[in-house]
Steps between C-alpha positions, in 0.01 A plus 500: 500500500330377814265799496395425140426138587308611809291739288417221254411253777298753705315721248232595752770636727618728221143616430447578869831686506387714206167573672688605813719729286193663346327551835811622680590728211153655493499552876849649496413736213186631672692563823803669349542876504433655158710802415703661224836414659638258758557633851820705508616447855760774545438616857466874559373691802384860457493737796309827459562787742282809533575840651283768333682816403850357532702582187652229282854573619395506866311173452812352345739618769288460814292191419615296201877502553476399864271211408723395210803491726305320768380232261842453343647409838218297656284339228623172352500397134475844337594516133456875458311800633314754290319806630308806389445812708235752399324771698348341809554141383793260501496160322767243585517177300700211641590234242595168655718223367307217328389240751487743793212444740294811445320476836832523687597799285176682579548436873857635493403808298212574736726461804768736370238754386349505851843541657597788270180697567659673799758672275255599225295822506258526796158352434635262235286187474628149418507424127238304310665172392385316188637181348546545126623312197483535124165324482327760720351709221166678451252272325185717507341818634170539681362841399267663755231749411136579531253784478517718809829354622783748558869420466529511878217251548637264237845506653369449851265215409760330282765518773290397798232272360575364150868428562441281810247292304736436209792414728337163569588380150803266511807625314378860475662824611303822486655837587301802606283686249653710225348840440237652722551687825595358838231572759596664830370746759634824359579788734541790258676784683498861385841672541343845542261381772787320672699821507200695625460268800878461558465130424740286302431173315682317779249635751212352301678165478563496875140586577371218282740251655380600848130500413469204260622206705497126460523416870275285719378637832495168685224345710324577829337258747184643652306265717459167329565645155822573319467784250709580196586868504485671163610857436416717206873488413439504127234699315219300346478723192749707307304818573573461873871553426422864422389548863822372657695775688855592404575750779335765713576869442368751755251239620365433152578163339646487152335205324625299206211636296620853568826450308390243245242250389476131581321278253511148361711559190802363329874538491653709220478284191829352382372248243255552213374214286324556170322228302389596150518870582310486829635503854475159658621278781619143465649210691795322344482120508838329536569130515770314687759317291363158600139599427304460178414818311178351367393366840566830676313709243209254488475510880496881496224502239306250707517710819411838350123441463478415872705808589272727295191339652616595851628846404301823525278569197659609177846345535627343179805271479651394170805286421730655239845450348450126552829321427331162544348548155848502348610209721203290393549588135873420515442169679218407261723584206779271621248219566352553154847484347567175685172345382563605141853365524371167634250469214759593238756257640240223515407571139866482403535165679196375310658606172831329578364182660188466286304338783228658710555235769869584523416870502256444786770327705736791445235772550382362836851508641530879444232626744590231753863613498389863548270402787787324676703819454215705652488271804878530542480882476220503755703288743796738458282809577496641147213683335320495168650785301622582155844362585386155616240478222767614255719216628225248427444651156874479442503132596202389287711445190737278698233316698394312188856387431525212747156364416541549124836326485367205698181465293697523175742235629207274586376529140848416373527189719152384403597538135780250572233243588515519879186453709358821643605442862851395396523802269400729787761348734777503240423856398514617859832323553656639183432865579531490881851638522483751210168631635625561852822658370300727269263599783784567743682705236202732465461525878868573554502796261273684744775495759592866423182609675661407831770760439258790446470769763246764590155512341607284201564206734146510635353546153670215318544234766126412480520492118793261513317295763194471276712368213707260713204359695292444187795345309570254782129420514500442124784250531319321783179479295694370200607211727150432635199651324632482143589125511170419670288701253700373201432144604131582556409692183767431236389138469221611270750631245683286249877522513656701219518287189287213639162581346332207311498509120125560474510787753331814369669806654282773648544873457728532803715213385526643149601834653755315712655339195520834319654648812760225513589555137533875558720448806713250311537746213614774736741259668641399161557864411676549833713190449607619157597833650687327783702296248602818321594662830703196606689520172618853594553462872783747548325769297174443689670529841676821400174650371309389811765647730501826304120530504480425871785738577347783299162435662640598838561846357122537518527540877554872456207532260265289712563700814437417864205556729417374845141405414266546203274802502132425553213722383253493790305807383619720788702823495649654813603862459670712763436875490726729701418870524762755612627432851272630772189536282204486736259209475211694349721646227638156419143372464429766237814397310396135518156584362666661196730198457198269508349695210823457305490125565143485369614683191776246432319176584176450304179462701451150356825387668492708820328331793582724798751748645583501870735756655647501850645836603703569812564274797247261656493380862861447595482123550362451148851563375603166651256313277513673162817624333457854371715790377268750669709699748283808543204702375662559161500129407230290331483135402258457209373155401343467156300187422419395144211292371574130433496552123748786490780611274865443592561657840861587419389718207275705727788537748727627223241749382445624857876541545495733203178689571508560875822711526389710202158582648612531863838674515666507841335174609706181528355177358627145507347155469524219752426128513123456497433130444540244775788322320720810470427605857614162628816504289590858599460402867400844616722701264333760283693412182700210355823704505610673819841670518585606855752767589604424857648758734397691809583845360216615272706799389741249348268223380212701351710670227640157411146363481392787276792439266428129496135570422605693191733221390229237539254709301743482208492118500275370218214292637461681832175670597358685800848580633473700822648553844265353757585744781374859524771729639322838477198482729407854613559562869450786746773511764389652831798625701400552864701753699538298818617803702193706412277201565660437838440864605126435493527145634463320168706190431574345165252226593225758556555642152527160333190350658293811432598495133447124475154538649409783266633343180493121545268443793545392858451126452871423490624640831167512683280215373140539609200285404123517500279193486202548273212335688308437176753280318744423786799629303777699667595819318793734552427835660734735314571867563609678184482831320287458186727500199318787322592731790873446443531629145829690507809557714341798673213297641747232602712753691184623676458159669456561877742353755469487878737445786470455876771587752489413865719794593399796295295545191599756245271660254446360155767727350872439557653771714178603677500549879411228742150482650479259794755335725471210739212291367405326178396768266233512239556362155597773256493456123750616246541456124731260320639794303621664824747222573577350158594583144402309188690425178434295188720208395479159336572152632475135385142374491618142540815327621569141396747257656657178379690310769503808727644724228324784321423427136359688203316284245501556125216290361441401138261289296587313182323549167568363152816328620599205717580544868845344464604738223377807686663386823834440326485845339425658838800319650718658233357844578563451870859406420551837328456673837833363609600445860248617755599737784567340839177390664305481173409178318269406211287187509276338233177342626166382366410239242835546327680376809255210546533409132877484513494295817245258354682465168825436680343228714314341210806510274718332759225251571450420132870418461481284810181333374666408171792360696263294718316369193834408351597308814161328505557381146851385588339278762248373246737445206810414704690726264645849499468535123135420436365770737727751329349408164150530643565849638592619151129570453503766775683782311253462215209530741645819652550650154143419402374666815678824414367497144142443616521777760643739241237417239208517744617826660545342843789567733719273706331501840443257782200353317691435177791375713269237649388406149864464402556260787207286388615504139846381607346212694289383204792542262714277719222241528460480121874483446513205741262309270731542201828419676353205691370340180827567319686316775263205460582494128872510576465193720337323206810565293420816306763767457466837671400656167234238427376498861454877491301479178281218630442678833384813318264298277345287776482769769368768266140425591526503883732803494267700280197380690643602838609841371175559315297410809691755701476766229125449454454502877679835525325661204197641691732645764734651243217678317394689818141530387331550839520757779833481681633270228795733439656374819558136398531563127884530502519164679300327227691676222835401649392135517374501141808671360735281701328177397485586130873565493579212739302255285695603191824469696402162644405356160795638303787622716492230771534214244791685339676548834430137596652368176814706557555439873366148562783313327504210745193290580332588833624283783224553758346159422839334550551631854257256656649210304852601598396523866333158478813348352711654775267365767494160332877484483530593867243237599 
């Protein structure tokens, strides 16, 4: 009570405190990160290895496995390792235990990677290391184009000039360009000319290494001057490379230009991007988990005009696929829901209290409580997102409770004839303990959040924090601001029933009287019903138990999901052509698929289509999760206009139309919106069944059988095996004996073929500095791809060998020529020392905890995730016992959902137990809390009925709503039981006390529940963009409170009258203790 007295004695202090709250809240809000989700701090480090031309299996065995084993023995805090090996690229993801210092993990991974380099293939470079978590998702694309700009120019300018400018934006990650062609100095060699001059590709590489040097010449002191010595070690233009000598034959030099052509060109294209049917190049904009989506995108938009102003003429940059639009719309929708809820709740308070002054007192406390919550979230490093804003919206209905109860109590005490100040003090004293118990009860029910794990923990802890902080602030304001304002502005109102006889009521007062009569009439109807219920107590309890028990059968009908589905107007389609389809052929297939998409989605709804075919720069795979593993794969992103039809209906129509019009092509849909990408945490689908085992001959047939079983499960869609096991391969078997006869080693053959087919940059890196833009470019020797068009031309590839003892002719078995000195280089053909055969091999090899796995992925459609997952578990069980070394694992959202539900269920039971113990402390009784908790089963039944009627599922959002509904149900039940105990102390029987408690507490119980229901109504209707996410939360609260209110007003009095046979003794404990102390003294 001291704080109430202080507030009344120092009103200016309270006003200053409120001003400070407003200022601090505004400052905190403007400085907080704005995003769709809270930061999900699950530490992951991604290492990307590159070795062009190395097959997936060789990458797995010679690079990935050795690094996995190295990390597992030297890196601390690892939770699991996941890896993917594709041709030329290896991706190793290291997931750390929560709380691990990520910087130490990066340092250890880098150290072990450097140490292991000596046992990896020669020329292997250290991996690119990237810190990653679930919040690192693409938020926009910067499309590059312009009249007169080639793909090569766009790629080069985007990589070397635009990217460094955008990197200055805080919280932004930007991989290399997608699409386009990577610029390099291209040394195109002609196999026939090489053979004519007895020159091999290796000879050209060696000549370039010896003639294009990056070496200083030193300095010379001549007289009083010291000169820098500069050699023409590197050509100034690409044309000068053609004049570099390779060797001298009969006194005549063989120049590079004699066997090929050097020009400033581009590497063979491995990635094609199409935007609305035209080839394009774009930069993906990613944000860090702690960064704001809106801030990052706004900063990018702000920098682009300056970048274009400094760029060569004609360059155009445009931001597309902007996820900040959805983030802003979703945030604005939640704020709008909260404002509407505040206005509706204030209107309800006005209707119940009939006083605009009282309503003003209550209404002012709502935004102040929310502002205190914002400051608390800011100080605890939280962001503004749909979860924290949803928490505030969830709390609005309860924020009015403390202030409303106090203001109503002040009116009641004034009606008894007390002066205003005395009425304020007495009212505060009378509700002090019930108010704090009610507030703590609601706060305690959020304890289950602490038991969540994984992404759900990071999502719902801020929501719970928003509710708890604002509820505690509301209680504090009810002890300070509400008494002060009541004393200041309620003095102008006449106490109820004290108006003079000649007083002429105004319109508002007449409305108030009609309102009072209506409320009294409703209360009388309720009291009549309660009397009839109390006359049939046993029958009522049996019926209530039966209804509640049968309601729990709805669990199966309601279904289970991890998170509600949100329509963000984006569709992500993966197109997979037959294994080994070359990039240009895949592009033609994609163009046909785009036409099919345009035929399914009307032009009025279709905004744009972007396709990404093949593999980008290798380190891009560390930033953006993709199913592209080769030239046959395409990720297609379809964006719809804001006013579009249901996205899911277009997806269903595309699922039907695409396989019919494009037989032989595999299609499946992936998470497109930012919410689903975060929840999937890098997985391509919500359901991932892994068959683990190192023997593909054993595991792949099992995976194929399991794929068929999963397809038969109702509700599954896009079922497919993620790995390709039939990539076409040409095996070249070198006859080492024949090769040795002419002085060729296996290394000579391998490097010559690597140079011809993949380029020399891997084993003989060579660079040229462009003096115009000061960019270093690779100098790459390679046979142009059009010249190697069949196995015959491949077998004609020239090889050379040098022998210090004797050199044999280019044909095995020919006679020797020279003895005793290094002989001339003699060329031979690949076909002379090798044979070629066709086979197939895996295009990708995936690992989970250093074990090979095959993934069967599936989406869910027209059914809940829990039901589909349970059905899949039953299908897996039909396979029986797995062979030794084979195991089956379920991953994805299904696993996260089960883990979250288990934690929340255990926490909810514990929360109810804690609330019970809190009430034992308050009532000094074991029985009264038990009676109070009788309202909880009714609330849970109401939640299930509301979810079933509204078509919502049981998910983590509706689970949070259930927790809130339980807290409010307990708080209302406390009002009834507490008043009944007061009546018992005045001599009424348990039966009469229960009746009187129901009659007197009807108004505050209904008012509290109605405030919460009205506050949740805008959220439950899900009218705005992104509203589907929080809608189950609001619906669960509404359903739970409707049923809990009925239970509190009817069932709780019945239970009280049956169980509370003896008068409560809590008030006698102090007297008994005093008597004992007095006797001892």
